[in-house]
PDB file of C-alpha atoms and ligand atoms in Angstrom:
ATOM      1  CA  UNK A  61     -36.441-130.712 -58.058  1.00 72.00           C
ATOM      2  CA  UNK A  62     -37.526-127.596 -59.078  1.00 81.00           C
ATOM      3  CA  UNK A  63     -35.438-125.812 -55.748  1.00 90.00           C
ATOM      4  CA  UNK A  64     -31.868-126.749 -57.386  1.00 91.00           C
ATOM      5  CA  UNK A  65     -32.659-124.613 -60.729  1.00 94.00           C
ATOM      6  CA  UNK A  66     -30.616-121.667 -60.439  1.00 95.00           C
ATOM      7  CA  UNK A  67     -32.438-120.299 -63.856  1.00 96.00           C
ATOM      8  CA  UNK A  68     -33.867-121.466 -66.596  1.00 97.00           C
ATOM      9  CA  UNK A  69     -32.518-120.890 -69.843  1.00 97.00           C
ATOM     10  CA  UNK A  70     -34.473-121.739 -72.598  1.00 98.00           C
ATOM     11  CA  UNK A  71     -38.317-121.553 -72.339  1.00 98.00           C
ATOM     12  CA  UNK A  72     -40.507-124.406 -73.222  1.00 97.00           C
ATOM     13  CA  UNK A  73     -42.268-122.174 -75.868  1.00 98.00           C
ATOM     14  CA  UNK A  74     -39.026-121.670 -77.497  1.00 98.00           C
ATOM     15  CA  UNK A  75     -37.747-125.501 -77.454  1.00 98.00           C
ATOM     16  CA  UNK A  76     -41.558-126.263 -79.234  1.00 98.00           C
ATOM     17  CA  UNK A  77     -40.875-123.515 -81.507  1.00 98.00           C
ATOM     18  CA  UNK A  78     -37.232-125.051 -82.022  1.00 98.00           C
ATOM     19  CA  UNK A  79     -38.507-128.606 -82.450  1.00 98.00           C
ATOM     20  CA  UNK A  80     -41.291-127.872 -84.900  1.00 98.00           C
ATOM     21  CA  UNK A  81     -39.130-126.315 -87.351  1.00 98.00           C
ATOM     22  CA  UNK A  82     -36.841-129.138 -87.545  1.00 98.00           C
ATOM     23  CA  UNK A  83     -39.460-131.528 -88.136  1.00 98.00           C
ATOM     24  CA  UNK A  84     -40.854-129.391 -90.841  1.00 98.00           C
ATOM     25  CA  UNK A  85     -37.309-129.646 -92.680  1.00 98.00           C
ATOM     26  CA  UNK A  86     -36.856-132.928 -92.092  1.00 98.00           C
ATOM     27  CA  UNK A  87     -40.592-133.758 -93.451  1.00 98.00           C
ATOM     28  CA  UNK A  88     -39.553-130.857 -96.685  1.00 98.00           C
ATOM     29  CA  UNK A  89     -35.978-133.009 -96.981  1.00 98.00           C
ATOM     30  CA  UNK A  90     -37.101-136.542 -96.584  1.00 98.00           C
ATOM     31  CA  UNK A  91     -40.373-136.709 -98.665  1.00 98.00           C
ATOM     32  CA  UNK A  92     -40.724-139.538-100.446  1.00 98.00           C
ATOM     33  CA  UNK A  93     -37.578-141.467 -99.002  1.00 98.00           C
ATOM     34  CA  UNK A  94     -36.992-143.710 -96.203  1.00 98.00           C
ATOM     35  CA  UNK A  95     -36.643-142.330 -92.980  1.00 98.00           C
ATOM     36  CA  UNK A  96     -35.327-143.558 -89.679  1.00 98.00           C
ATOM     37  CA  UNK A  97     -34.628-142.042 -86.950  1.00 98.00           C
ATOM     38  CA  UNK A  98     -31.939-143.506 -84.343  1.00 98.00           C
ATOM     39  CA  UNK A  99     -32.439-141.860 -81.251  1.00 98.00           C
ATOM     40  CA  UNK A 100     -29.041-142.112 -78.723  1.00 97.00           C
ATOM     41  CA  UNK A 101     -30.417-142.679 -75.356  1.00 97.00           C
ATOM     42  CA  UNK A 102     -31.385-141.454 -72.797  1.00 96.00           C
ATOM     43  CA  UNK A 103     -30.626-137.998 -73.207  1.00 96.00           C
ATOM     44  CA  UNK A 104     -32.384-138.162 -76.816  1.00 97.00           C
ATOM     45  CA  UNK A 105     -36.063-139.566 -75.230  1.00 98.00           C
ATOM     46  CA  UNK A 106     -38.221-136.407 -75.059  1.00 98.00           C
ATOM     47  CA  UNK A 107     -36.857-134.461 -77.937  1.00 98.00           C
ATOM     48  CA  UNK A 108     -37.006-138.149 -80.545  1.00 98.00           C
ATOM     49  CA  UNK A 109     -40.877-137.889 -79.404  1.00 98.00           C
ATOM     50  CA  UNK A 110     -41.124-134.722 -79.632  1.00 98.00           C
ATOM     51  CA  UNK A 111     -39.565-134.673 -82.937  1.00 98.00           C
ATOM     52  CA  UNK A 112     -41.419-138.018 -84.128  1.00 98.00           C
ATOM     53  CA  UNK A 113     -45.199-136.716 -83.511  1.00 98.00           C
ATOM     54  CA  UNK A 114     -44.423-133.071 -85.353  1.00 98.00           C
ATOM     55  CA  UNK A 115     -42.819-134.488 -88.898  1.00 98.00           C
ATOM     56  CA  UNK A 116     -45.670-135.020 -91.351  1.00 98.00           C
ATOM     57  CA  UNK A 117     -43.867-137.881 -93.695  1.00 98.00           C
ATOM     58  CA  UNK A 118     -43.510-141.746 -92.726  1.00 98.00           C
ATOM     59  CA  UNK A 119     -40.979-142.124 -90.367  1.00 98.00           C
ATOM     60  CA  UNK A 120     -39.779-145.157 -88.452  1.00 98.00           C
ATOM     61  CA  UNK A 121     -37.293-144.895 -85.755  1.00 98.00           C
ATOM     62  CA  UNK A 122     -34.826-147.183 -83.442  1.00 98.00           C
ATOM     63  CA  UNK A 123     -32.717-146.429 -79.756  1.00 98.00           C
ATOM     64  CA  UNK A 124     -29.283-146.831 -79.497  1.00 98.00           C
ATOM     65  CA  UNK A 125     -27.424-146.589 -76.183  1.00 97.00           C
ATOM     66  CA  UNK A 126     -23.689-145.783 -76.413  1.00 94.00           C
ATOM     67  CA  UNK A 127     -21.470-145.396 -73.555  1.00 88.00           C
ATOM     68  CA  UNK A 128     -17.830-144.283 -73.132  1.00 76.00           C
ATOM     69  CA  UNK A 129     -15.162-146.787 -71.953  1.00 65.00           C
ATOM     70  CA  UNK A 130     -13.286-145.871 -68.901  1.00 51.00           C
ATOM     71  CA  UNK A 131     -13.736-145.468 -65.249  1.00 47.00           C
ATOM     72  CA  UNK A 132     -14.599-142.931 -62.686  1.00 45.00           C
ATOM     73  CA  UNK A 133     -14.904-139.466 -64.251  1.00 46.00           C
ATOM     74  CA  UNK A 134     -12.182-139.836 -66.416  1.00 49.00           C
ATOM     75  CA  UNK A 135     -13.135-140.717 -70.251  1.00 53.00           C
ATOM     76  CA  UNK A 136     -10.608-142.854 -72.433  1.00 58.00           C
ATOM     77  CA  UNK A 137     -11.990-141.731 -75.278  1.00 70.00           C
ATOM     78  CA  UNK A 138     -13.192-144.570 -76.324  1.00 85.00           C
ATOM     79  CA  UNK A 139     -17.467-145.599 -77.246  1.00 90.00           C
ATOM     80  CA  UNK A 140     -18.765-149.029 -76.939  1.00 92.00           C
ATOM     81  CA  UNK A 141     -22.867-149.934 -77.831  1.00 96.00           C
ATOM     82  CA  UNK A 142     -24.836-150.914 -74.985  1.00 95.00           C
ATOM     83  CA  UNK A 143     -28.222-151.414 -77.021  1.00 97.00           C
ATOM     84  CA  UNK A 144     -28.669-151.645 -80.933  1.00 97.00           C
ATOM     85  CA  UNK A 145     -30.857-150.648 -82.542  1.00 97.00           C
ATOM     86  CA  UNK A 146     -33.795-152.979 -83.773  1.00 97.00           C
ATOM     87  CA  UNK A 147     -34.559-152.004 -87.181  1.00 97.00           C
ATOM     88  CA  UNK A 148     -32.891-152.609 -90.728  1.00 98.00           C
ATOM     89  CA  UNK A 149     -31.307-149.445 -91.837  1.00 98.00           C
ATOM     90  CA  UNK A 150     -29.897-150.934 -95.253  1.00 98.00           C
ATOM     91  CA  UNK A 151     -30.720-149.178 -98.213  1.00 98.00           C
ATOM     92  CA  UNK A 152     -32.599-146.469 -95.966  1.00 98.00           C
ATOM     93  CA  UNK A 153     -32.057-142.485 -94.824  1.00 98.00           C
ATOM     94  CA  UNK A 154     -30.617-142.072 -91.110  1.00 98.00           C
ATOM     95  CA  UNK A 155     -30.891-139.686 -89.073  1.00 98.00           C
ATOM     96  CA  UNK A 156     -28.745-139.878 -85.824  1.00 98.00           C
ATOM     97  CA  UNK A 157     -31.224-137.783 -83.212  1.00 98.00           C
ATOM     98  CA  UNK A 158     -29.139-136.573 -80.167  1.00 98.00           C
ATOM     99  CA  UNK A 159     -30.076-134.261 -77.485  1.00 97.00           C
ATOM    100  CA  UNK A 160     -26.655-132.404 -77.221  1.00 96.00           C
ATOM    101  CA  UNK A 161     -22.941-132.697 -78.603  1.00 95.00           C
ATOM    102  CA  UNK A 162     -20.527-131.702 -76.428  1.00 92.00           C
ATOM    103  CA  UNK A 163     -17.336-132.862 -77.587  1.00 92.00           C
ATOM    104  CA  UNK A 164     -18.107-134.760 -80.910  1.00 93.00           C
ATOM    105  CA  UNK A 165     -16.869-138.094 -79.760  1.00 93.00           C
ATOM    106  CA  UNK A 166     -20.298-140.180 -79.341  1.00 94.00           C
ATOM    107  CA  UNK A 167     -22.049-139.192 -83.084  1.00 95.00           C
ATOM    108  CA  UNK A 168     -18.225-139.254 -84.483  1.00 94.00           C
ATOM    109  CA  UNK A 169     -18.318-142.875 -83.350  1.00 95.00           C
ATOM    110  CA  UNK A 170     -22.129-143.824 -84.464  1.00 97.00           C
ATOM    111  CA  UNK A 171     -21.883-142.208 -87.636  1.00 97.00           C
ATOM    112  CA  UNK A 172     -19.122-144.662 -88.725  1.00 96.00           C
ATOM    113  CA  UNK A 173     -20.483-147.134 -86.619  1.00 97.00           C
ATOM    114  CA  UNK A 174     -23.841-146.787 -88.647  1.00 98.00           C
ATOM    115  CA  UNK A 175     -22.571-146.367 -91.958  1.00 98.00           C
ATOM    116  CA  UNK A 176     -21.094-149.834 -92.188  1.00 97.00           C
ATOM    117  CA  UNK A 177     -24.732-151.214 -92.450  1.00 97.00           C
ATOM    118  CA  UNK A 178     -25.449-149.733 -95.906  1.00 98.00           C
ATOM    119  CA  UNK A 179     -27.624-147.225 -95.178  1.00 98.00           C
ATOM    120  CA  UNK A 180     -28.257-144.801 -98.000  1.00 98.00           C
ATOM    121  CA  UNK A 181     -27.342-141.802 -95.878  1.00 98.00           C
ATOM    122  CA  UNK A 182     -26.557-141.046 -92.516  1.00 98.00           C
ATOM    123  CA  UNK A 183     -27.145-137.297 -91.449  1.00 98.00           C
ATOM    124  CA  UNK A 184     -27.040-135.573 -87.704  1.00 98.00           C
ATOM    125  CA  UNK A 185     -29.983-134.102 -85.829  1.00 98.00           C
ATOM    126  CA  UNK A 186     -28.915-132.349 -82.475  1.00 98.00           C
ATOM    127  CA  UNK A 187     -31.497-130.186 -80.413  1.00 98.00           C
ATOM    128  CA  UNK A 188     -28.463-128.769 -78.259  1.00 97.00           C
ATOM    129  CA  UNK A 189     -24.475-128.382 -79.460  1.00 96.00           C
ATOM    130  CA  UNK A 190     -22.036-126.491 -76.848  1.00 94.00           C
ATOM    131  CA  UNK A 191     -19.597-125.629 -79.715  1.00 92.00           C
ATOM    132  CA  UNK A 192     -16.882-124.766 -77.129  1.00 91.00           C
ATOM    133  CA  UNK A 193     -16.586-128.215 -75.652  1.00 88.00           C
ATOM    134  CA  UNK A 194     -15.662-129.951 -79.729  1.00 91.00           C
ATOM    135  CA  UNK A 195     -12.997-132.137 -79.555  1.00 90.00           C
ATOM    136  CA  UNK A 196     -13.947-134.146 -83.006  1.00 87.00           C
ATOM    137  CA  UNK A 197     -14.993-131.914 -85.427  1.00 91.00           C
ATOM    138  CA  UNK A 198     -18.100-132.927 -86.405  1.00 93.00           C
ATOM    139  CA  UNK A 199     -21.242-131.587 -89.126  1.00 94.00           C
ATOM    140  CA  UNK A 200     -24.562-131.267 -87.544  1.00 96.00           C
ATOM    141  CA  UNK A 201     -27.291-131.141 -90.481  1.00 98.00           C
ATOM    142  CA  UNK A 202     -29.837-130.052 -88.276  1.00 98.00           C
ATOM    143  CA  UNK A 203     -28.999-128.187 -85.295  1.00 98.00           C
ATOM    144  CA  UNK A 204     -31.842-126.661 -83.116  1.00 98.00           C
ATOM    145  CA  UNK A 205     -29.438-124.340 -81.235  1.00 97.00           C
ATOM    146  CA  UNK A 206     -26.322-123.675 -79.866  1.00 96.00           C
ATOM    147  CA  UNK A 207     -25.753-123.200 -75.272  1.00 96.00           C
ATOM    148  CA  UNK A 208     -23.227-122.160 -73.230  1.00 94.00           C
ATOM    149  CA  UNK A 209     -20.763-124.280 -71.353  1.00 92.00           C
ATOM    150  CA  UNK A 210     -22.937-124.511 -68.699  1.00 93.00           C
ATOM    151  CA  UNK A 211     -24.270-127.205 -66.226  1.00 93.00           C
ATOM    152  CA  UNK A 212     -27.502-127.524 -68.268  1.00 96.00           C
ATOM    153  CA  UNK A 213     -30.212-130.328 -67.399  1.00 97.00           C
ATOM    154  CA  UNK A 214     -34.214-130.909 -68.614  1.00 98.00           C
ATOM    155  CA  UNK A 215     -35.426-131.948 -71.479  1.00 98.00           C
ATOM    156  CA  UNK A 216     -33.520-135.178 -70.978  1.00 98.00           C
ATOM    157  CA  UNK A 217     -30.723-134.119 -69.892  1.00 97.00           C
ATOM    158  CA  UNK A 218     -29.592-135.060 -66.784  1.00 96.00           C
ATOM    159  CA  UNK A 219     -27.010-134.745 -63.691  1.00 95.00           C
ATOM    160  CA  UNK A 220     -26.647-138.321 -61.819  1.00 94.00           C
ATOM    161  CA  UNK A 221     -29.739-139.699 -64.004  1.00 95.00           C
ATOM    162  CA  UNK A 222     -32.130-136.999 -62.609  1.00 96.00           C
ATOM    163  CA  UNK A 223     -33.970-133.607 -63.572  1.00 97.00           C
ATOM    164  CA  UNK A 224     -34.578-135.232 -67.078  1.00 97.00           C
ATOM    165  CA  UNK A 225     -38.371-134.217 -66.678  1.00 97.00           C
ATOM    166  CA  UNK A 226     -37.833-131.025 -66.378  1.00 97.00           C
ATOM    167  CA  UNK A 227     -39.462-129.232 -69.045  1.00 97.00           C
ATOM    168  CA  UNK A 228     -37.466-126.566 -70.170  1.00 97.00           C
ATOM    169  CA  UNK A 229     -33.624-126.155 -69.951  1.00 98.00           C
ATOM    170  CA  UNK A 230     -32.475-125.240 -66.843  1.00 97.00           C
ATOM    171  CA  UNK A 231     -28.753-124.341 -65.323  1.00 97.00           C
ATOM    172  CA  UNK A 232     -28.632-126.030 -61.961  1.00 95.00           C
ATOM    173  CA  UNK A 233     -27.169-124.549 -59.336  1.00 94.00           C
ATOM    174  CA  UNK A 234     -23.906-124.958 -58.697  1.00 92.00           C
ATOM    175  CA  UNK A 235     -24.068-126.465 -54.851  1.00 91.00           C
ATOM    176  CA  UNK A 236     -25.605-129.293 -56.618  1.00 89.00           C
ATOM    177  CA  UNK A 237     -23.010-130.463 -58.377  1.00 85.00           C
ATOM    178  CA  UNK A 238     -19.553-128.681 -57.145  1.00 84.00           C
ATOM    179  CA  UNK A 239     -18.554-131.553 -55.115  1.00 68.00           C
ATOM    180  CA  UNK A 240     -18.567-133.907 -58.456  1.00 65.00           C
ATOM    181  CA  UNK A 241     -16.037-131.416 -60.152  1.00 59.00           C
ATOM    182  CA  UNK A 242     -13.599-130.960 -57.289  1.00 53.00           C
TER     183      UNK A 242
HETATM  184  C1  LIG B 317     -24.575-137.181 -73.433  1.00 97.51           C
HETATM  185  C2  LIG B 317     -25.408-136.741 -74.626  1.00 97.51           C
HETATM  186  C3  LIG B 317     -24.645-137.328 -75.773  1.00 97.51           C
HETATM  187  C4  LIG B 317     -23.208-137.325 -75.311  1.00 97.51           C
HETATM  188  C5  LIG B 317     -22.508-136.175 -75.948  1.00 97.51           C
HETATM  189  O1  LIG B 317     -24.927-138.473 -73.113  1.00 97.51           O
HETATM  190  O2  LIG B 317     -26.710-137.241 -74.554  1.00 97.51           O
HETATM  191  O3  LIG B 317     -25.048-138.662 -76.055  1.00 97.51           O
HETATM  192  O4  LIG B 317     -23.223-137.125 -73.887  1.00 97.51           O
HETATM  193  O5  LIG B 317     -21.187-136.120 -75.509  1.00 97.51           O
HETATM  194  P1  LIG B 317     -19.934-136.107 -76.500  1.00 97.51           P
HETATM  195  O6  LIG B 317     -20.235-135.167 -77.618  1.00 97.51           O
HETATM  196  O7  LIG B 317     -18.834-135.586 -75.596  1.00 97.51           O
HETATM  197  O8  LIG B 317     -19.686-137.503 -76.940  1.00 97.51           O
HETATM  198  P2  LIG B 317     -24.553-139.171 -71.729  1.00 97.51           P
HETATM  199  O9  LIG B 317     -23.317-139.993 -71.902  1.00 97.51           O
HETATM  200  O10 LIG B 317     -24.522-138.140 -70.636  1.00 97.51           O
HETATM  201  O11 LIG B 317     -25.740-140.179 -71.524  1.00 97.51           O
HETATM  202  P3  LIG B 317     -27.329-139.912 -71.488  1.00 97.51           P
HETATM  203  O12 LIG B 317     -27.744-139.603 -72.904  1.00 97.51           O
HETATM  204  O13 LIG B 317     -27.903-141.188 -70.986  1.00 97.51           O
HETATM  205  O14 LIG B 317     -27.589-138.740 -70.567  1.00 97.51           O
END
């Protein structure tokens, strides 16, 4: 796994670093309200934990999976919900936790998606946003920080559902995934 990193590029000690102070202002920000967090899978998994056992004020959290419609690698543009989430959101703060916006389309979609249920609020939590990629415009609340257009995976992330256990974010190299793009 670790033989098809060409480098990595942020540290571990800097995604903790990241991660900690977002829970801090989301513990400052929520305090005394109620909190959910609704994690978009799968890319979200380490970073919602990660993000759950650092914020300091009662928290409860669901999974959603979204996908895009279409075949091959060709979007349509279009999201449909795999999984739902299991808890009530009516009446409560949500936080949509993603691990990276790329071009706006998914949290565009769950936002308004979300909102229809009554929640009190519904703000966005990304760990990772490649600004150059936006289609949608969209307002992250909390961002942790913003990365290249590059071929990034760890953390989550992932190229053909691997290197998501990687621990820091890496840029694979390119032999790994050129034939995919041509
Ligand atoms: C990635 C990422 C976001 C979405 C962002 O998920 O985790 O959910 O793409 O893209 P967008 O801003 O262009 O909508 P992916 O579909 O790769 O699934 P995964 O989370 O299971 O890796």
């Amino acid at each position: 796994m670790f033989k098809d990193v060409e480098r990595v590029l942020i540290k571990k000690e800097e995604i903790d670093l990241m991660v900690k102070r977002m829970a801090a202002q989301l513990s400052e920000d929520y305090a005394g309200k109620k909190l959910v967090l609704v994690g978009v899978m799968k890319g979200c998994l380490i970073f919602l934990a990660d993000l759950l056992r650092n914020i300091t004020i009662p928290v409860e959290f669901g999974t959603i999976t979204a996908s895009s419609y279409g075949s091959g690698t060709v979007s349509s543009g279009q999201i449909k919900i795999i999984n739902d989430i299991d808890v009530d959101i009516k009446g409560k703060h949500v936080i949509i936790v993603e691990d990276l916006v790329d071009t706006g389309l998914t949290l565009n979609y769950l936002k308004e998606f979300l909102t229809l249920r009554g929640p009190e609020s519904v703000k966005i939590c990304v760990a990772f946003d490649k600004p150059s990629r936006r289609k949608n415009p969209i307002h992250t609340d909390y961002k942790g920080m913003d990365v290249p257009n590059e071929f990034i995976v760890g953390y989550g992330l992932d190229y053909n559902e691997n290197y998501r256990n990687l621990p820091e974010i890496c840029v694979l190299k390119r032999e790994i995934y050129e034939d995919s793009i041509n």
